[in-house]
Each structure stands twice: as C-alpha cells, then as structure tokens.
C-alpha cells in the first residue's frame, strides 16, 4: 500500500475482532511511526503498549471510573467553538447514529463506553509526554499519531485514535505504575476490524477546501 492509498482508505475503526496483534507487527508499526517529524528531533513521546488481557484489565478499571465520574467525549474547549466546527461534529454523530442503533446501542453510550474499552481492540498505544514539554510540543505528538495510523494501515491494521482516555489518566497512571510527571496525551487502539459491525461502515465527511483554504497569489 502506498502512502496515498493509506491516506485515502484509512478510517477510524469502532469495532475490533478479538484477533491478537503479534508483538512483532506492533513493533514494526511503532518503528515506522517513529519516523514522524518533531521539533529539533526531540521525539517528545513515550508509548506504553498494552496488549491482550492487560488491555482488558485496563478497560475494566476505566469503565469503573467512567461510571463514577461520567466524563464524556467532547471538544474540551475553554471558549465556545464557532458553529461551523460544531456542525461538522454533529454531522459526523448523525451519520454514525443509525449504524450504532442497528447494533442495539445509542450514540453516546457506544462512543463513551466504547472509547474506554478501546472498541474491543487487542492492542492500545498509550502516548505520553513528559510534563516538562510545553503545549507546543503536543504538535509533535499529533504528527506521531498521524504517522501511527497510516503506518498501521500500511501494515494491515485498523486503528482508532482515542482522546477520551486523557480525562482518566490518573487511573491509567495508577494502574500501570506510571509517574505523575508524565502526561497522557492520547491513545490509539490497534487491531483488525469487525467487518460485520455496522458502525465500521461509517466514512466521515470532510469540509470542502473552500471552507478552510485561502489562496494568496
Ligand atoms: C485527537 C483525537 C481524539 C479522538 N478521540 C476519540 C475518542 O475519544 N473516541 C472516538 O471514538 N474517536 C476519537 N477520535 C476519532 C475521531 O472521531 C475521527 O478521527 C474523526 O471523526 C474523523 O473520522 P476518521 O478518523 O474515520 O476519518 C479522535 C481523533 C483524534 C484525532
């Protein structure tokens, strides 16, 4: 698969099969993802890969925390977000809702509980950064995530970036014995798509270039 195929066909997977991801395959994906650019090549990321039963154990802890605190997926904004951005988010939710309902669930429950269960993926990359890095360096982590999802696609794996976990990082640090000086930025679920799950039929739309590109020539 070339890079454009990966870019054009990748999508977030929200139902994985139980099939395990071999450690060697995960290692290859991480190796390729680590070619991502970063400011002055600091590579300010640290990845905890959680596999198999350990991943399930972690999710049990997260779902318990979710039932206690109910922090849900959202934009996490400090100020109101302009309507056109919120409209894109709503459009995405509206597209996914009937598919999730076909699976006997509702959008909010499926996305929130599903995110903390990594949608059943057998592997999850928890991506941390040392607390000494300023917010600017999270751009580098974003670049890593972009590389990671594309490298995974090229190696035949489906992914879903999952940011909700960052709100539950105290539990994750405690569960995995990770020092408080490390911040969990995002996670990426990896595995094989459940082809029979309706939610995986969803393909998210994109804004027209005219909406976000200004040409100056
Ligand atoms: C930073 C970030 C955080 C995300 N967090 C979640 C999440 O917590 N749960 C989830 O189901 N999807 C999450 N996603 C996936 C997005 O919803 C998805 O990328 C977007 O709707 C576009 O769809 P696509 O990836 O299929 O192209 C996240 C994506 C990014 C980049």
PDB file of C-alpha atoms and ligand atoms in Angstrom:
ATOM      1  CA  UNK A   1       0.000   0.000   0.000  1.00  0.00           C
ATOM      2  CA  UNK A   2       1.466   3.377  -0.908  1.00  0.00           C
ATOM      3  CA  UNK A   3       1.085   6.422   1.276  1.00  0.00           C
ATOM      4  CA  UNK A   4      -1.795   7.924  -0.731  1.00  0.00           C
ATOM      5  CA  UNK A   5      -3.737   4.650  -0.554  1.00  0.00           C
ATOM      6  CA  UNK A   6      -3.258   4.665   3.207  1.00  0.00           C
ATOM      7  CA  UNK A   7      -4.365   8.293   3.489  1.00  0.00           C
ATOM      8  CA  UNK A   8      -7.422   7.755   1.303  1.00  0.00           C
ATOM      9  CA  UNK A   9      -8.628   4.490   2.785  1.00  0.00           C
ATOM     10  CA  UNK A  10      -7.847   4.894   6.497  1.00  0.00           C
ATOM     11  CA  UNK A  11     -10.791   5.492   8.763  1.00  0.00           C
ATOM     12  CA  UNK A  12     -11.383   5.158  12.472  1.00  0.00           C
ATOM     13  CA  UNK A  13     -12.497   1.647  13.371  1.00  0.00           C
ATOM     14  CA  UNK A  14     -15.016   1.389  16.205  1.00  0.00           C
ATOM     15  CA  UNK A  15     -15.457  -2.375  16.467  1.00  0.00           C
ATOM     16  CA  UNK A  16     -12.468  -4.727  16.513  1.00  0.00           C
ATOM     17  CA  UNK A  17     -12.266  -8.506  16.460  1.00  0.00           C
ATOM     18  CA  UNK A  18     -10.573 -10.448  19.259  1.00  0.00           C
ATOM     19  CA  UNK A  19      -7.736 -11.495  16.932  1.00  0.00           C
ATOM     20  CA  UNK A  20      -4.485 -10.614  18.672  1.00  0.00           C
ATOM     21  CA  UNK A  21      -1.890  -8.269  17.184  1.00  0.00           C
ATOM     22  CA  UNK A  22       1.504 -10.003  17.161  1.00  0.00           C
ATOM     23  CA  UNK A  23       4.128  -8.113  19.123  1.00  0.00           C
ATOM     24  CA  UNK A  24       6.468  -8.144  16.107  1.00  0.00           C
ATOM     25  CA  UNK A  25       3.786  -6.483  13.952  1.00  0.00           C
ATOM     26  CA  UNK A  26       3.078  -3.830  16.586  1.00  0.00           C
ATOM     27  CA  UNK A  27       6.822  -3.234  16.856  1.00  0.00           C
ATOM     28  CA  UNK A  28       7.093  -2.699  13.098  1.00  0.00           C
ATOM     29  CA  UNK A  29       4.209  -0.204  13.149  1.00  0.00           C
ATOM     30  CA  UNK A  30       5.815   1.732  16.007  1.00  0.00           C
ATOM     31  CA  UNK A  31       9.186   1.661  14.274  1.00  0.00           C
ATOM     32  CA  UNK A  32       7.672   3.183  11.134  1.00  0.00           C
ATOM     33  CA  UNK A  33       5.555   5.685  13.092  1.00  0.00           C
ATOM     34  CA  UNK A  34       8.662   6.881  14.898  1.00  0.00           C
ATOM     35  CA  UNK A  35       9.854   8.390  11.579  1.00  0.00           C
ATOM     36  CA  UNK A  36       7.377  11.242  12.299  1.00  0.00           C
ATOM     37  CA  UNK A  37       8.918  14.697  12.327  1.00  0.00           C
ATOM     38  CA  UNK A  38       9.358  16.555  15.606  1.00  0.00           C
ATOM     39  CA  UNK A  39      10.828  19.917  16.578  1.00  0.00           C
ATOM     40  CA  UNK A  40      14.622  19.663  16.709  1.00  0.00           C
ATOM     41  CA  UNK A  41      14.096  15.896  16.588  1.00  0.00           C
ATOM     42  CA  UNK A  42      13.299  15.665  20.310  1.00  0.00           C
ATOM     43  CA  UNK A  43      10.694  12.954  19.693  1.00  0.00           C
ATOM     44  CA  UNK A  44       8.884  14.066  22.845  1.00  0.00           C
ATOM     45  CA  UNK A  45       6.722  10.956  23.145  1.00  0.00           C
ATOM     46  CA  UNK A  46       6.717   7.849  25.310  1.00  0.00           C
ATOM     47  CA  UNK A  47       4.499   4.945  24.356  1.00  0.00           C
ATOM     48  CA  UNK A  48       3.059   2.288  26.635  1.00  0.00           C
ATOM     49  CA  UNK A  49       1.734  -0.575  24.503  1.00  0.00           C
ATOM     50  CA  UNK A  50      -0.908  -2.565  26.332  1.00  0.00           C
ATOM     51  CA  UNK A  51      -1.906  -5.912  24.842  1.00  0.00           C
ATOM     52  CA  UNK A  52      -4.377  -8.766  25.301  1.00  0.00           C
ATOM     53  CA  UNK A  53      -5.620  -9.475  28.819  1.00  0.00           C
ATOM     54  CA  UNK A  54      -3.742  -6.461  30.209  1.00  0.00           C
ATOM     55  CA  UNK A  55      -5.677  -4.220  27.832  1.00  0.00           C
ATOM     56  CA  UNK A  56      -8.962  -5.731  29.003  1.00  0.00           C
ATOM     57  CA  UNK A  57      -7.962  -5.293  32.657  1.00  0.00           C
ATOM     58  CA  UNK A  58      -7.155  -1.629  31.995  1.00  0.00           C
ATOM     59  CA  UNK A  59     -10.546  -1.083  30.351  1.00  0.00           C
ATOM     60  CA  UNK A  60     -12.352  -2.625  33.332  1.00  0.00           C
ATOM     61  CA  UNK A  61     -10.664  -0.018  35.522  1.00  0.00           C
ATOM     62  CA  UNK A  62     -11.562   2.784  33.094  1.00  0.00           C
ATOM     63  CA  UNK A  63     -15.196   1.742  32.809  1.00  0.00           C
ATOM     64  CA  UNK A  64     -15.464   1.681  36.597  1.00  0.00           C
ATOM     65  CA  UNK A  65     -14.052   5.231  36.680  1.00  0.00           C
ATOM     66  CA  UNK A  66     -16.473   6.250  33.907  1.00  0.00           C
ATOM     67  CA  UNK A  67     -19.435   5.001  35.937  1.00  0.00           C
ATOM     68  CA  UNK A  68     -18.232   7.062  38.895  1.00  0.00           C
ATOM     69  CA  UNK A  69     -17.294  10.292  37.070  1.00  0.00           C
ATOM     70  CA  UNK A  70     -19.114  10.227  33.708  1.00  0.00           C
ATOM     71  CA  UNK A  71     -16.588  12.426  31.869  1.00  0.00           C
ATOM     72  CA  UNK A  72     -17.616  12.043  28.224  1.00  0.00           C
ATOM     73  CA  UNK A  73     -16.232  12.694  24.724  1.00  0.00           C
ATOM     74  CA  UNK A  74     -16.375  16.355  23.733  1.00  0.00           C
ATOM     75  CA  UNK A  75     -14.283  19.145  22.261  1.00  0.00           C
ATOM     76  CA  UNK A  76     -12.775  20.058  25.664  1.00  0.00           C
ATOM     77  CA  UNK A  77     -12.906  23.745  24.722  1.00  0.00           C
ATOM     78  CA  UNK A  78     -12.414  26.634  27.118  1.00  0.00           C
ATOM     79  CA  UNK A  79     -14.470  29.052  24.978  1.00  0.00           C
ATOM     80  CA  UNK A  80     -17.468  28.432  22.673  1.00  0.00           C
ATOM     81  CA  UNK A  81     -16.391  26.896  19.368  1.00  0.00           C
ATOM     82  CA  UNK A  82     -17.644  28.585  16.156  1.00  0.00           C
ATOM     83  CA  UNK A  83     -20.809  26.971  14.844  1.00  0.00           C
ATOM     84  CA  UNK A  84     -19.318  25.664  11.574  1.00  0.00           C
ATOM     85  CA  UNK A  85     -16.946  23.407  13.506  1.00  0.00           C
ATOM     86  CA  UNK A  86     -19.683  22.143  15.792  1.00  0.00           C
ATOM     87  CA  UNK A  87     -21.842  21.482  12.706  1.00  0.00           C
ATOM     88  CA  UNK A  88     -19.146  19.151  11.336  1.00  0.00           C
ATOM     89  CA  UNK A  89     -19.102  17.257  14.607  1.00  0.00           C
ATOM     90  CA  UNK A  90     -22.901  16.953  14.642  1.00  0.00           C
ATOM     91  CA  UNK A  91     -22.892  15.753  11.026  1.00  0.00           C
ATOM     92  CA  UNK A  92     -20.461  13.008  11.997  1.00  0.00           C
ATOM     93  CA  UNK A  93     -22.580  11.958  15.001  1.00  0.00           C
ATOM     94  CA  UNK A  94     -25.740  11.971  12.873  1.00  0.00           C
ATOM     95  CA  UNK A  95     -24.070   9.742  10.289  1.00  0.00           C
ATOM     96  CA  UNK A  96     -22.956   7.232  12.886  1.00  0.00           C
ATOM     97  CA  UNK A  97     -26.153   7.169  14.966  1.00  0.00           C
ATOM     98  CA  UNK A  98     -28.332   4.904  12.747  1.00  0.00           C
ATOM     99  CA  UNK A  99     -25.449   2.445  12.354  1.00  0.00           C
ATOM    100  CA  UNK A 100     -24.919   2.283  16.113  1.00  0.00           C
ATOM    101  CA  UNK A 101     -28.674   1.899  16.638  1.00  0.00           C
ATOM    102  CA  UNK A 102     -28.628  -1.041  14.240  1.00  0.00           C
ATOM    103  CA  UNK A 103     -26.158  -2.593  16.690  1.00  0.00           C
ATOM    104  CA  UNK A 104     -28.667  -2.144  19.525  1.00  0.00           C
ATOM    105  CA  UNK A 105     -26.938   0.741  21.270  1.00  0.00           C
ATOM    106  CA  UNK A 106     -27.184   4.530  21.314  1.00  0.00           C
ATOM    107  CA  UNK A 107     -24.566   7.005  20.121  1.00  0.00           C
ATOM    108  CA  UNK A 108     -23.420   8.396  23.489  1.00  0.00           C
ATOM    109  CA  UNK A 109     -23.214   5.063  25.273  1.00  0.00           C
ATOM    110  CA  UNK A 110     -21.450   3.385  22.367  1.00  0.00           C
ATOM    111  CA  UNK A 111     -18.872   6.154  21.898  1.00  0.00           C
ATOM    112  CA  UNK A 112     -18.097   6.818  25.569  1.00  0.00           C
ATOM    113  CA  UNK A 113     -18.030   3.255  26.865  1.00  0.00           C
ATOM    114  CA  UNK A 114     -16.610   2.057  23.540  1.00  0.00           C
ATOM    115  CA  UNK A 115     -13.738   4.544  23.699  1.00  0.00           C
ATOM    116  CA  UNK A 116     -12.767   3.417  27.192  1.00  0.00           C
ATOM    117  CA  UNK A 117     -12.988  -0.196  26.039  1.00  0.00           C
ATOM    118  CA  UNK A 118     -10.828   0.725  23.003  1.00  0.00           C
ATOM    119  CA  UNK A 119     -13.708  -0.692  20.961  1.00  0.00           C
ATOM    120  CA  UNK A 120     -12.518  -4.178  21.844  1.00  0.00           C
ATOM    121  CA  UNK A 121      -9.091  -3.727  20.205  1.00  0.00           C
ATOM    122  CA  UNK A 122      -6.473  -6.266  21.305  1.00  0.00           C
ATOM    123  CA  UNK A 123      -3.771  -3.577  21.456  1.00  0.00           C
ATOM    124  CA  UNK A 124      -3.589   0.041  22.524  1.00  0.00           C
ATOM    125  CA  UNK A 125      -0.751   2.545  22.303  1.00  0.00           C
ATOM    126  CA  UNK A 126      -0.958   4.989  25.209  1.00  0.00           C
ATOM    127  CA  UNK A 127       1.032   8.032  24.166  1.00  0.00           C
ATOM    128  CA  UNK A 128       2.554  10.079  26.969  1.00  0.00           C
ATOM    129  CA  UNK A 129       4.785  13.142  27.056  1.00  0.00           C
ATOM    130  CA  UNK A 130       6.980  14.250  29.895  1.00  0.00           C
ATOM    131  CA  UNK A 131       5.341  17.106  31.826  1.00  0.00           C
ATOM    132  CA  UNK A 132       8.380  19.297  31.129  1.00  0.00           C
ATOM    133  CA  UNK A 133       7.297  19.748  27.491  1.00  0.00           C
ATOM    134  CA  UNK A 134       5.196  22.870  26.731  1.00  0.00           C
ATOM    135  CA  UNK A 135       1.825  22.631  24.911  1.00  0.00           C
ATOM    136  CA  UNK A 136       3.625  23.498  21.629  1.00  0.00           C
ATOM    137  CA  UNK A 137       5.334  20.132  21.638  1.00  0.00           C
ATOM    138  CA  UNK A 138       1.988  18.345  21.532  1.00  0.00           C
ATOM    139  CA  UNK A 139       2.043  19.243  17.830  1.00  0.00           C
ATOM    140  CA  UNK A 140       4.832  16.670  17.557  1.00  0.00           C
ATOM    141  CA  UNK A 141       2.668  14.085  19.296  1.00  0.00           C
ATOM    142  CA  UNK A 142      -0.082  14.864  16.788  1.00  0.00           C
ATOM    143  CA  UNK A 143       2.370  14.205  13.956  1.00  0.00           C
ATOM    144  CA  UNK A 144       3.264  10.875  15.574  1.00  0.00           C
ATOM    145  CA  UNK A 145      -0.403   9.902  15.755  1.00  0.00           C
ATOM    146  CA  UNK A 146      -0.808  10.736  12.055  1.00  0.00           C
ATOM    147  CA  UNK A 147       2.148   8.547  11.183  1.00  0.00           C
ATOM    148  CA  UNK A 148       0.994   5.798  13.513  1.00  0.00           C
ATOM    149  CA  UNK A 149      -2.459   5.436  11.997  1.00  0.00           C
ATOM    150  CA  UNK A 150      -1.050   5.457   8.460  1.00  0.00           C
ATOM    151  CA  UNK A 151       1.790   3.038   9.258  1.00  0.00           C
ATOM    152  CA  UNK A 152      -0.752   0.714  10.891  1.00  0.00           C
ATOM    153  CA  UNK A 153      -2.958   0.877   7.778  1.00  0.00           C
ATOM    154  CA  UNK A 154       0.016   0.045   5.579  1.00  0.00           C
ATOM    155  CA  UNK A 155       0.705  -2.988   7.796  1.00  0.00           C
ATOM    156  CA  UNK A 156      -2.921  -4.137   7.526  1.00  0.00           C
ATOM    157  CA  UNK A 157      -4.125  -2.911  10.916  1.00  0.00           C
ATOM    158  CA  UNK A 158      -7.153  -0.794  11.715  1.00  0.00           C
ATOM    159  CA  UNK A 159      -6.921   2.000  14.289  1.00  0.00           C
ATOM    160  CA  UNK A 160      -8.921   4.499  16.278  1.00  0.00           C
ATOM    161  CA  UNK A 161      -7.307   7.489  17.980  1.00  0.00           C
ATOM    162  CA  UNK A 162      -8.968   7.827  21.399  1.00  0.00           C
ATOM    163  CA  UNK A 163      -8.572  11.068  23.296  1.00  0.00           C
ATOM    164  CA  UNK A 164     -11.189  10.408  25.984  1.00  0.00           C
ATOM    165  CA  UNK A 165      -8.646   8.396  27.989  1.00  0.00           C
ATOM    166  CA  UNK A 166      -6.713  11.582  28.798  1.00  0.00           C
ATOM    167  CA  UNK A 167      -9.525  12.512  31.216  1.00  0.00           C
ATOM    168  CA  UNK A 168      -8.918   9.244  33.053  1.00  0.00           C
ATOM    169  CA  UNK A 169      -5.158   9.474  33.212  1.00  0.00           C
ATOM    170  CA  UNK A 170      -4.933   9.335  36.996  1.00  0.00           C
ATOM    171  CA  UNK A 171      -6.475   5.869  36.899  1.00  0.00           C
ATOM    172  CA  UNK A 172      -4.235   4.834  34.000  1.00  0.00           C
ATOM    173  CA  UNK A 173      -1.047   6.059  35.696  1.00  0.00           C
ATOM    174  CA  UNK A 174      -2.044   4.308  38.885  1.00  0.00           C
ATOM    175  CA  UNK A 175      -2.997   1.075  37.116  1.00  0.00           C
ATOM    176  CA  UNK A 176       0.190   0.911  35.011  1.00  0.00           C
ATOM    177  CA  UNK A 177       2.553   2.405  37.574  1.00  0.00           C
ATOM    178  CA  UNK A 178       3.452   5.461  35.505  1.00  0.00           C
ATOM    179  CA  UNK A 179       4.855   8.511  37.322  1.00  0.00           C
ATOM    180  CA  UNK A 180       2.754  11.669  37.731  1.00  0.00           C
ATOM    181  CA  UNK A 181       5.391  13.626  35.817  1.00  0.00           C
ATOM    182  CA  UNK A 182       4.145  12.009  32.589  1.00  0.00           C
ATOM    183  CA  UNK A 183       1.037  13.288  30.829  1.00  0.00           C
ATOM    184  CA  UNK A 184      -1.191  11.014  28.804  1.00  0.00           C
ATOM    185  CA  UNK A 185      -1.918  12.893  25.573  1.00  0.00           C
ATOM    186  CA  UNK A 186      -3.887  10.354  23.555  1.00  0.00           C
ATOM    187  CA  UNK A 187      -4.211   6.665  22.827  1.00  0.00           C
ATOM    188  CA  UNK A 188      -4.526   4.705  19.598  1.00  0.00           C
ATOM    189  CA  UNK A 189      -6.424   1.407  19.509  1.00  0.00           C
ATOM    190  CA  UNK A 190      -4.990  -1.130  17.040  1.00  0.00           C
ATOM    191  CA  UNK A 191      -6.347  -4.375  15.688  1.00  0.00           C
ATOM    192  CA  UNK A 192      -8.479  -5.952  12.999  1.00  0.00           C
ATOM    193  CA  UNK A 193     -11.876  -4.529  12.049  1.00  0.00           C
ATOM    194  CA  UNK A 194     -15.055  -6.449  12.796  1.00  0.00           C
ATOM    195  CA  UNK A 195     -16.396  -6.472   9.241  1.00  0.00           C
ATOM    196  CA  UNK A 196     -19.893  -7.363  10.409  1.00  0.00           C
ATOM    197  CA  UNK A 197     -20.246  -4.349  12.731  1.00  0.00           C
ATOM    198  CA  UNK A 198     -22.456  -1.664  11.182  1.00  0.00           C
ATOM    199  CA  UNK A 199     -20.507   1.194  12.820  1.00  0.00           C
ATOM    200  CA  UNK A 200     -17.492   0.297  10.710  1.00  0.00           C
ATOM    201  CA  UNK A 201     -19.442   1.152   7.564  1.00  0.00           C
ATOM    202  CA  UNK A 202     -19.216   4.805   8.531  1.00  0.00           C
ATOM    203  CA  UNK A 203     -16.990   7.077   6.475  1.00  0.00           C
ATOM    204  CA  UNK A 204     -16.567  10.557   7.938  1.00  0.00           C
ATOM    205  CA  UNK A 205     -17.108  13.502   5.589  1.00  0.00           C
ATOM    206  CA  UNK A 206     -14.628  16.323   5.051  1.00  0.00           C
ATOM    207  CA  UNK A 207     -15.142  20.041   4.560  1.00  0.00           C
ATOM    208  CA  UNK A 208     -14.648  21.439   1.100  1.00  0.00           C
ATOM    209  CA  UNK A 209     -11.214  23.067   0.642  1.00  0.00           C
ATOM    210  CA  UNK A 210     -13.020  26.367   0.007  1.00  0.00           C
ATOM    211  CA  UNK A 211     -14.128  26.353   3.644  1.00  0.00           C
ATOM    212  CA  UNK A 212     -10.638  26.323   5.113  1.00  0.00           C
ATOM    213  CA  UNK A 213      -8.067  27.308   2.474  1.00  0.00           C
ATOM    214  CA  UNK A 214      -7.318  30.869   1.402  1.00  0.00           C
ATOM    215  CA  UNK A 215      -5.118  31.223  -1.658  1.00  0.00           C
ATOM    216  CA  UNK A 216      -2.859  34.247  -1.882  1.00  0.00           C
ATOM    217  CA  UNK A 217      -1.309  34.522  -5.324  1.00  0.00           C
TER     218      UNK A 217
HETATM  219  C1  LIG B   1      -7.131  13.842  18.945  1.00  0.00           C
HETATM  220  C2  LIG B   1      -8.226  12.867  18.593  1.00  0.00           C
HETATM  221  C3  LIG B   1      -9.023  12.353  19.599  1.00  0.00           C
HETATM  222  C4  LIG B   1     -10.031  11.433  19.285  1.00  0.00           C
HETATM  223  N1  LIG B   1     -10.754  10.869  20.290  1.00  0.00           N
HETATM  224  C5  LIG B   1     -11.701   9.953  20.001  1.00  0.00           C
HETATM  225  C6  LIG B   1     -12.398   9.308  21.049  1.00  0.00           C
HETATM  226  O1  LIG B   1     -12.168   9.533  22.246  1.00  0.00           O
HETATM  227  N2  LIG B   1     -13.342   8.381  20.707  1.00  0.00           N
HETATM  228  C7  LIG B   1     -13.609   8.073  19.400  1.00  0.00           C
HETATM  229  O2  LIG B   1     -14.471   7.228  19.146  1.00  0.00           O
HETATM  230  N3  LIG B   1     -12.936   8.671  18.378  1.00  0.00           N
HETATM  231  C8  LIG B   1     -11.983   9.586  18.652  1.00  0.00           C
HETATM  232  N4  LIG B   1     -11.265  10.158  17.642  1.00  0.00           N
HETATM  233  C9  LIG B   1     -11.542   9.799  16.238  1.00  0.00           C
HETATM  234  C10 LIG B   1     -12.269  10.922  15.505  1.00  0.00           C
HETATM  235  O3  LIG B   1     -13.615  10.965  15.916  1.00  0.00           O
HETATM  236  C11 LIG B   1     -12.143  10.678  13.988  1.00  0.00           C
HETATM  237  O4  LIG B   1     -10.790  10.767  13.620  1.00  0.00           O
HETATM  238  C12 LIG B   1     -12.953  11.688  13.187  1.00  0.00           C
HETATM  239  O5  LIG B   1     -14.327  11.575  13.426  1.00  0.00           O
HETATM  240  C13 LIG B   1     -12.681  11.529  11.679  1.00  0.00           C
HETATM  241  O6  LIG B   1     -13.017  10.217  11.272  1.00  0.00           O
HETATM  242  P1  LIG B   1     -11.963   9.236  10.584  1.00  0.00           P
HETATM  243  O7  LIG B   1     -10.814   9.055  11.537  1.00  0.00           O
HETATM  244  O8  LIG B   1     -12.731   7.966  10.364  1.00  0.00           O
HETATM  245  O9  LIG B   1     -11.503   9.870   9.314  1.00  0.00           O
HETATM  246  C14 LIG B   1     -10.250  11.066  17.922  1.00  0.00           C
HETATM  247  C15 LIG B   1      -9.422  11.582  16.925  1.00  0.00           C
HETATM  248  C16 LIG B   1      -8.415  12.461  17.254  1.00  0.00           C
HETATM  249  C17 LIG B   1      -7.513  12.985  16.157  1.00  0.00           C
END
